[in-house]
PDB file of C-alpha atoms in Angstrom:
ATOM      1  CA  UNK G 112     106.115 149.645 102.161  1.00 54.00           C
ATOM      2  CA  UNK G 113     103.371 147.422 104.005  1.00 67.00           C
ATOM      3  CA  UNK G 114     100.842 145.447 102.434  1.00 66.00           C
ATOM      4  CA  UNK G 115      97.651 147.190 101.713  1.00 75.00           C
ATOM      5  CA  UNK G 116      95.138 147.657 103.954  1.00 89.00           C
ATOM      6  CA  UNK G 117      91.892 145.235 102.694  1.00 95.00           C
ATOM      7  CA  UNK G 118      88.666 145.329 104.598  1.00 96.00           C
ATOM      8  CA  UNK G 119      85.375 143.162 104.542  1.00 97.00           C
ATOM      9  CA  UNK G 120      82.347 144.932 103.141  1.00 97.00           C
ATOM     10  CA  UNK G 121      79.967 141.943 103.002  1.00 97.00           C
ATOM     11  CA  UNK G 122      79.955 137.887 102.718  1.00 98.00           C
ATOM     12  CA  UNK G 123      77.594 135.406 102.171  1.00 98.00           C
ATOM     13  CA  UNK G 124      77.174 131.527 102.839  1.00 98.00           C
ATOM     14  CA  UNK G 125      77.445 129.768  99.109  1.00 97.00           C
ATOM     15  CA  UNK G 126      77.694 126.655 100.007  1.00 96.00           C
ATOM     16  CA  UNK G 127      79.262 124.151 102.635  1.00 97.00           C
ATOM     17  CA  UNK G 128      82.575 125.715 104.228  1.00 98.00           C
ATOM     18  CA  UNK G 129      82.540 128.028 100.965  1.00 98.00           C
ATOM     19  CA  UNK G 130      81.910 131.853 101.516  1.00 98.00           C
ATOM     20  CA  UNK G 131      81.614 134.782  98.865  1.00 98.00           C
ATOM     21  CA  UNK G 132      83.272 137.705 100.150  1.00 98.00           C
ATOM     22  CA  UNK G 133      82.953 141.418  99.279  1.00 98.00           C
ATOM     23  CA  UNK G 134      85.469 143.722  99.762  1.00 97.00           C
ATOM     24  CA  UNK G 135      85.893 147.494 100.205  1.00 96.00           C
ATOM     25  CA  UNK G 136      87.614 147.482  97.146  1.00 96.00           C
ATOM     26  CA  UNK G 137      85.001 146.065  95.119  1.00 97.00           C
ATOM     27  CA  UNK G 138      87.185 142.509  94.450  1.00 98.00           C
ATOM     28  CA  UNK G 139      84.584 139.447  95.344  1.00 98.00           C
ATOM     29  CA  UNK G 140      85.730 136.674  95.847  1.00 97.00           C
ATOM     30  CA  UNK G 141      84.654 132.624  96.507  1.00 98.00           C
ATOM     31  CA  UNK G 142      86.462 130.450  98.956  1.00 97.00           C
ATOM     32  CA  UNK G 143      86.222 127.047 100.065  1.00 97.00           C
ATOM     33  CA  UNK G 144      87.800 126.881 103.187  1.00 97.00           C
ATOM     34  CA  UNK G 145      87.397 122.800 103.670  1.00 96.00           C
ATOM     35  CA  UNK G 146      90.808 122.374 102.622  1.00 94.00           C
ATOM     36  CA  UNK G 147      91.978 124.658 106.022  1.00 94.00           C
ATOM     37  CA  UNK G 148      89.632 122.957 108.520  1.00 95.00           C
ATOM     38  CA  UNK G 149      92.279 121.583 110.615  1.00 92.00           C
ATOM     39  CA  UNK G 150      93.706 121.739 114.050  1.00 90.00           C
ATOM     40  CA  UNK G 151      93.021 123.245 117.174  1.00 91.00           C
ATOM     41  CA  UNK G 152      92.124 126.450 115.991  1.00 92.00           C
ATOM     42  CA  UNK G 153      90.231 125.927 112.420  1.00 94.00           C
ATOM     43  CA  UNK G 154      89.504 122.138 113.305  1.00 95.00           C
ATOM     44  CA  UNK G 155      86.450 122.871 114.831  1.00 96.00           C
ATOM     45  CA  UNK G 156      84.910 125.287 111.426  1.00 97.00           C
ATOM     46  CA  UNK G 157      84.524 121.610 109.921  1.00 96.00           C
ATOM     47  CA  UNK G 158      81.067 121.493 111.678  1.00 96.00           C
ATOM     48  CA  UNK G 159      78.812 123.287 109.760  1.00 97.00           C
ATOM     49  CA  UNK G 160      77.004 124.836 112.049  1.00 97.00           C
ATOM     50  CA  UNK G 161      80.223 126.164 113.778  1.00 97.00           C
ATOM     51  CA  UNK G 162      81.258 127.358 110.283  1.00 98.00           C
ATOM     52  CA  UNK G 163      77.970 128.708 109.523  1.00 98.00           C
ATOM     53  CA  UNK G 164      78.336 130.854 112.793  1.00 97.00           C
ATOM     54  CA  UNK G 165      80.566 133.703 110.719  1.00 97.00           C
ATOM     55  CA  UNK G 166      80.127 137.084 111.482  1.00 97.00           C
ATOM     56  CA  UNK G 167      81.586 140.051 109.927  1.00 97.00           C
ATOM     57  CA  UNK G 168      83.132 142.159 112.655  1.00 95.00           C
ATOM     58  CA  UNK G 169      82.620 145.379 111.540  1.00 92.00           C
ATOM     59  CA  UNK G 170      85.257 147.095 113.741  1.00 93.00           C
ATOM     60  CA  UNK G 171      88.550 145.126 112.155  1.00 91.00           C
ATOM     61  CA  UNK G 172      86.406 144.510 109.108  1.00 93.00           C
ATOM     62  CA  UNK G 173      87.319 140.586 108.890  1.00 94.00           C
ATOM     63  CA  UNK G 174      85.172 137.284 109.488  1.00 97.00           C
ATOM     64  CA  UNK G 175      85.729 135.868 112.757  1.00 97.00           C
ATOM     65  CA  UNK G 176      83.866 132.842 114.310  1.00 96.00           C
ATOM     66  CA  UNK G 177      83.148 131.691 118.233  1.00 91.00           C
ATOM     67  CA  UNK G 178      86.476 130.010 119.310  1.00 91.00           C
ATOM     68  CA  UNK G 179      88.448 132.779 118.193  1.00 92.00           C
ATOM     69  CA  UNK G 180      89.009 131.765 114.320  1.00 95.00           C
ATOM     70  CA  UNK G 181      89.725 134.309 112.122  1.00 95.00           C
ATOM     71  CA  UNK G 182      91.463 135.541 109.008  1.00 93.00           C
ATOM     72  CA  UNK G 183      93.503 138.451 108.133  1.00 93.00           C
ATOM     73  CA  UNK G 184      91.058 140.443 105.377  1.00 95.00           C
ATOM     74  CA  UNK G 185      94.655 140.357 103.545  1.00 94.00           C
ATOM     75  CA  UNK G 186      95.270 136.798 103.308  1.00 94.00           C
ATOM     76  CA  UNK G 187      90.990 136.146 102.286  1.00 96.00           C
ATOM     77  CA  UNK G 188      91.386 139.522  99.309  1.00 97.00           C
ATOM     78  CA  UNK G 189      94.280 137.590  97.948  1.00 96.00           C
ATOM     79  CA  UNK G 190      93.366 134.203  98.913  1.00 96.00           C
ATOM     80  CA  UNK G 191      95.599 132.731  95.585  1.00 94.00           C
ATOM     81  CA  UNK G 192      98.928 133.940  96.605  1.00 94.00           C
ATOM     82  CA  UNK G 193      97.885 132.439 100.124  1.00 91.00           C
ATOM     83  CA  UNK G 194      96.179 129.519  99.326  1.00 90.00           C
ATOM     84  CA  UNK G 195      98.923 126.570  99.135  1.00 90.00           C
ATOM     85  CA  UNK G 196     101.002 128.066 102.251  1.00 89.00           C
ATOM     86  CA  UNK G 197      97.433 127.613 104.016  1.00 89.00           C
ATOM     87  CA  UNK G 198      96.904 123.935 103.203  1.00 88.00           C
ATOM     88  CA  UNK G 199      99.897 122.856 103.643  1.00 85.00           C
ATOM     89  CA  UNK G 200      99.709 123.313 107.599  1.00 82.00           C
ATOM     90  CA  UNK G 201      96.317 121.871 107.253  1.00 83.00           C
ATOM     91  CA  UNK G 202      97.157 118.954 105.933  1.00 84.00           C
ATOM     92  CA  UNK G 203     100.290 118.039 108.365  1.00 82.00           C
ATOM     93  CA  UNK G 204      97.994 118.805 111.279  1.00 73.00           C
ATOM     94  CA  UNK G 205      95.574 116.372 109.645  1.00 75.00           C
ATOM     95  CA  UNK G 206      98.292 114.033 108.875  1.00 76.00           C
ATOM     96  CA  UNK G 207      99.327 114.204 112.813  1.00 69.00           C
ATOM     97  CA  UNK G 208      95.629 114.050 114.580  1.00 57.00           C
ATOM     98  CA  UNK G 209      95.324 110.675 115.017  1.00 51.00           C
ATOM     99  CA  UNK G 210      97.935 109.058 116.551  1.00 47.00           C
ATOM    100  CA  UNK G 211      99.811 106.251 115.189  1.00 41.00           C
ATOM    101  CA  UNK G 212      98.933 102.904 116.352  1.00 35.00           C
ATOM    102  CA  UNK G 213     102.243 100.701 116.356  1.00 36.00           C
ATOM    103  CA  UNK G 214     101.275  97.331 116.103  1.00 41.00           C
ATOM    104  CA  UNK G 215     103.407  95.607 119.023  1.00 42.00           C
ATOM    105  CA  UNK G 216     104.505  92.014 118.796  1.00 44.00           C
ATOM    106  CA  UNK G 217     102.434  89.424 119.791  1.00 41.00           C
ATOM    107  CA  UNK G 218     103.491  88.227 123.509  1.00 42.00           C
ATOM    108  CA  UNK G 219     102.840  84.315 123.805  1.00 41.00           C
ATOM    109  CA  UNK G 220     101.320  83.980 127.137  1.00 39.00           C
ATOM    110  CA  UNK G 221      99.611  80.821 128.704  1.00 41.00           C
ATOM    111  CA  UNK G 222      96.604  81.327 130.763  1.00 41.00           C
ATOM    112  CA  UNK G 223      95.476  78.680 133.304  1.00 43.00           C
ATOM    113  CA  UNK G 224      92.219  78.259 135.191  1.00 46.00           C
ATOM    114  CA  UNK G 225      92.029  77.312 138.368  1.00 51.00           C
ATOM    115  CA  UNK G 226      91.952  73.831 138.833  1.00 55.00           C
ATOM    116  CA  UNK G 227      93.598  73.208 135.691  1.00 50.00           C
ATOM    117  CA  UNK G 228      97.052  72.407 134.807  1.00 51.00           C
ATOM    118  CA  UNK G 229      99.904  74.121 136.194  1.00 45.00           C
ATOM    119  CA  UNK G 230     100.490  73.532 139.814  1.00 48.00           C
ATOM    120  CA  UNK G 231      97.028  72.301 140.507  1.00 45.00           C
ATOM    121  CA  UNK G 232      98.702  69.198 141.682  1.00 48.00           C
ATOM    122  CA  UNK G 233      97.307  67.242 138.272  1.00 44.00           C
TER     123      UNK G 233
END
């Protein structure tokens, strides 16, 4: 047996990155999707007024945003049982964004200026 079908009946902005969601089912539910707003994909949510862009599309009945972003109405109904194995990408891809800056060893170099020093003829 599949998972049940969940749809989107309504949402509404409550508060930076956080969204209450209705469902067909009558469940509502509050989500702060900060925690998520990494990488290529969700990244670019972490501007609010990208994030504040949602729309509900009422033909697959989920939120989606410009960019392509979207959720499965699944994963946002039961957002709990979903919740860590969300962040946990999130926070890698954070982890990996900026790229490590090795700290190379010092080269000891001289520099002359013309007309000083090294074969100048001093």
């Amino acid at each position: 047996m599949g998972h049940p079908i969940h749809t989107i009946k309504a949402f509404e902005i409550s508060g930076p990155h956080r969204l209450r969601i209705e469902f067909g089912d009558g469940l509502v539910r509050t989500i702060d999707f900060r925690p998520i707003l990494e990488g290529e994909l969700y990244g670019p949510l972490r501007d609010l007024t990208q994030f504040n862009s949602v729309v509900l599309d009422r033909e697959v009945h989920t939120l989606v945003w410009p960019g392509g972003a979207d959720f499965d109405p699944a994963t946002l109904h039961d957002w709990p049982e979903h919740e860590a194995a969300m962040i946990a990408p999130a926070q890698r891809s954070a982890n990996t964004a900026e790229p490590s800056r090795r700290q190379e060893p010092l080269q000891h170099c001289s520099l002359s200026l013309p007309g000083e020093g090294w074969g100048e003829g001093a």
